[in-house]
PDB file of C-alpha atoms in Angstrom:
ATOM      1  CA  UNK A   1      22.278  71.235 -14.124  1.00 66.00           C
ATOM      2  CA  UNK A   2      20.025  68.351 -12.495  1.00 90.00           C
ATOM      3  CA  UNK A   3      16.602  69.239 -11.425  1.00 91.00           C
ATOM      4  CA  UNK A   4      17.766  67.894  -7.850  1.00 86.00           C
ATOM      5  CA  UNK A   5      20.642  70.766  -7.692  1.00 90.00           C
ATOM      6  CA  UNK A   6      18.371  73.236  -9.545  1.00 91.00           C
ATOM      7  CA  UNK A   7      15.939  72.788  -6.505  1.00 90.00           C
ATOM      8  CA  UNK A   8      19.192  73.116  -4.083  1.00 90.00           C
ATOM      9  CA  UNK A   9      20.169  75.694  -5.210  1.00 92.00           C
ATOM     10  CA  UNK A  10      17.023  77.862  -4.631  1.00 94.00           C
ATOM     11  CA  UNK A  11      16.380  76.398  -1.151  1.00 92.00           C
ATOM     12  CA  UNK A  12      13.871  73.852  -1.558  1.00 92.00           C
ATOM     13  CA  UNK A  13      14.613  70.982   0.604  1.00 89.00           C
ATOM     14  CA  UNK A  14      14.996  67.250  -0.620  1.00 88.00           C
ATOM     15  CA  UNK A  15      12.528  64.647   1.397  1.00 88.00           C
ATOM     16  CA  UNK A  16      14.916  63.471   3.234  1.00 88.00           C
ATOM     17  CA  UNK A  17      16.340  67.061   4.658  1.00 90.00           C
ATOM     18  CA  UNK A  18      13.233  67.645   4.937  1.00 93.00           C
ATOM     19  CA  UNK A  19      12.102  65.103   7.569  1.00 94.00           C
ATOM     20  CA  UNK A  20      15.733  65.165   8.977  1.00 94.00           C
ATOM     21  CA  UNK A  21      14.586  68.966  10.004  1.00 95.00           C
ATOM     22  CA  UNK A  22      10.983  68.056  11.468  1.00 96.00           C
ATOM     23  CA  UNK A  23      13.188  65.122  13.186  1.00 96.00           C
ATOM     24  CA  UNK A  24      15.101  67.794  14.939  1.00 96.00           C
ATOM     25  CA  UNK A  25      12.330  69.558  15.734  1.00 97.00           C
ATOM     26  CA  UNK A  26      10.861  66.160  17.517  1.00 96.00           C
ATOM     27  CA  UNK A  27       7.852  65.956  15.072  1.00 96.00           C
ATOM     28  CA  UNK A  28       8.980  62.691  13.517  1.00 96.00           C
ATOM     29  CA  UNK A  29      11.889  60.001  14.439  1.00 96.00           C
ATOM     30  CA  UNK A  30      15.106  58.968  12.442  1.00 94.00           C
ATOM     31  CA  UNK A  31      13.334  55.649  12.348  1.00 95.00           C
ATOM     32  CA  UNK A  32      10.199  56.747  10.986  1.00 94.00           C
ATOM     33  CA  UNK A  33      12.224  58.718   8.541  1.00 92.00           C
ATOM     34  CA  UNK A  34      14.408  55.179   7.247  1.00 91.00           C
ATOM     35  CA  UNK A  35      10.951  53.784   7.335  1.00 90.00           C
ATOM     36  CA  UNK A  36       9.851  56.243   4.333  1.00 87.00           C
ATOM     37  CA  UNK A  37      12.263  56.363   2.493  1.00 83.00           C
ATOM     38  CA  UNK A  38      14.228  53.564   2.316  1.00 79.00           C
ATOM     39  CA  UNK A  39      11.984  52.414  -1.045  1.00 59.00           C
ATOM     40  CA  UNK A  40      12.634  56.345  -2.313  1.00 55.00           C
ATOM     41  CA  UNK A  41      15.839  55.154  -2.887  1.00 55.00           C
ATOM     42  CA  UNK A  42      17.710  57.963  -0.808  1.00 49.00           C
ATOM     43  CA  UNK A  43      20.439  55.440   0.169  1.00 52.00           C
ATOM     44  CA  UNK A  44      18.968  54.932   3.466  1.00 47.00           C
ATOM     45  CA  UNK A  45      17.059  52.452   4.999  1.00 48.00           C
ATOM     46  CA  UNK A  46      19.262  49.206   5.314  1.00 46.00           C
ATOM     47  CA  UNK A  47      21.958  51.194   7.297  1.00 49.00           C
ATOM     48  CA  UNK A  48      21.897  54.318   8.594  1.00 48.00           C
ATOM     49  CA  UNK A  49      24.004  55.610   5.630  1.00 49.00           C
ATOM     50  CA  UNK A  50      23.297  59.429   5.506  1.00 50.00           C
ATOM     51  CA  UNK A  51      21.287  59.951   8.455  1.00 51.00           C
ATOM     52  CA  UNK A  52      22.846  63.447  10.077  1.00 53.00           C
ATOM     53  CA  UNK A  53      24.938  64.364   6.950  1.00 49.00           C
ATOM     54  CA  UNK A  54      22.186  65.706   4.152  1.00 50.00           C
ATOM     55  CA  UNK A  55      22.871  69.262   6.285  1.00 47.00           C
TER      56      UNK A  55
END
């Protein structure tokens, strides 16, 4: 098991479903969020290629 789905599977958020949640909540912006981490290399940033699916 990955250290990624280890962390899934006992609830703790990844950065980006993390901000995607305070982006719901209107404390930061989907662009603010590609801004980040588009150099974390979450396969965002260029496009908005999994923006509304990491829930």
């Amino acid at each position: 098991m990955q250290i990624a789905e280890a962390a899934q599977a006992i609830g703790i958020r990844d950065l980006r479903q993390s901000a995607l949640m305070k982006a719901a909540h209107g404390v930061t912006s989907l662009a603010e969020i590609t801004r980040v981490t588009k150099d974390e290399g979450l396969g965002i940033g260029e496009s908005d290629q999994g923006i509304g699916t990491a829930w």
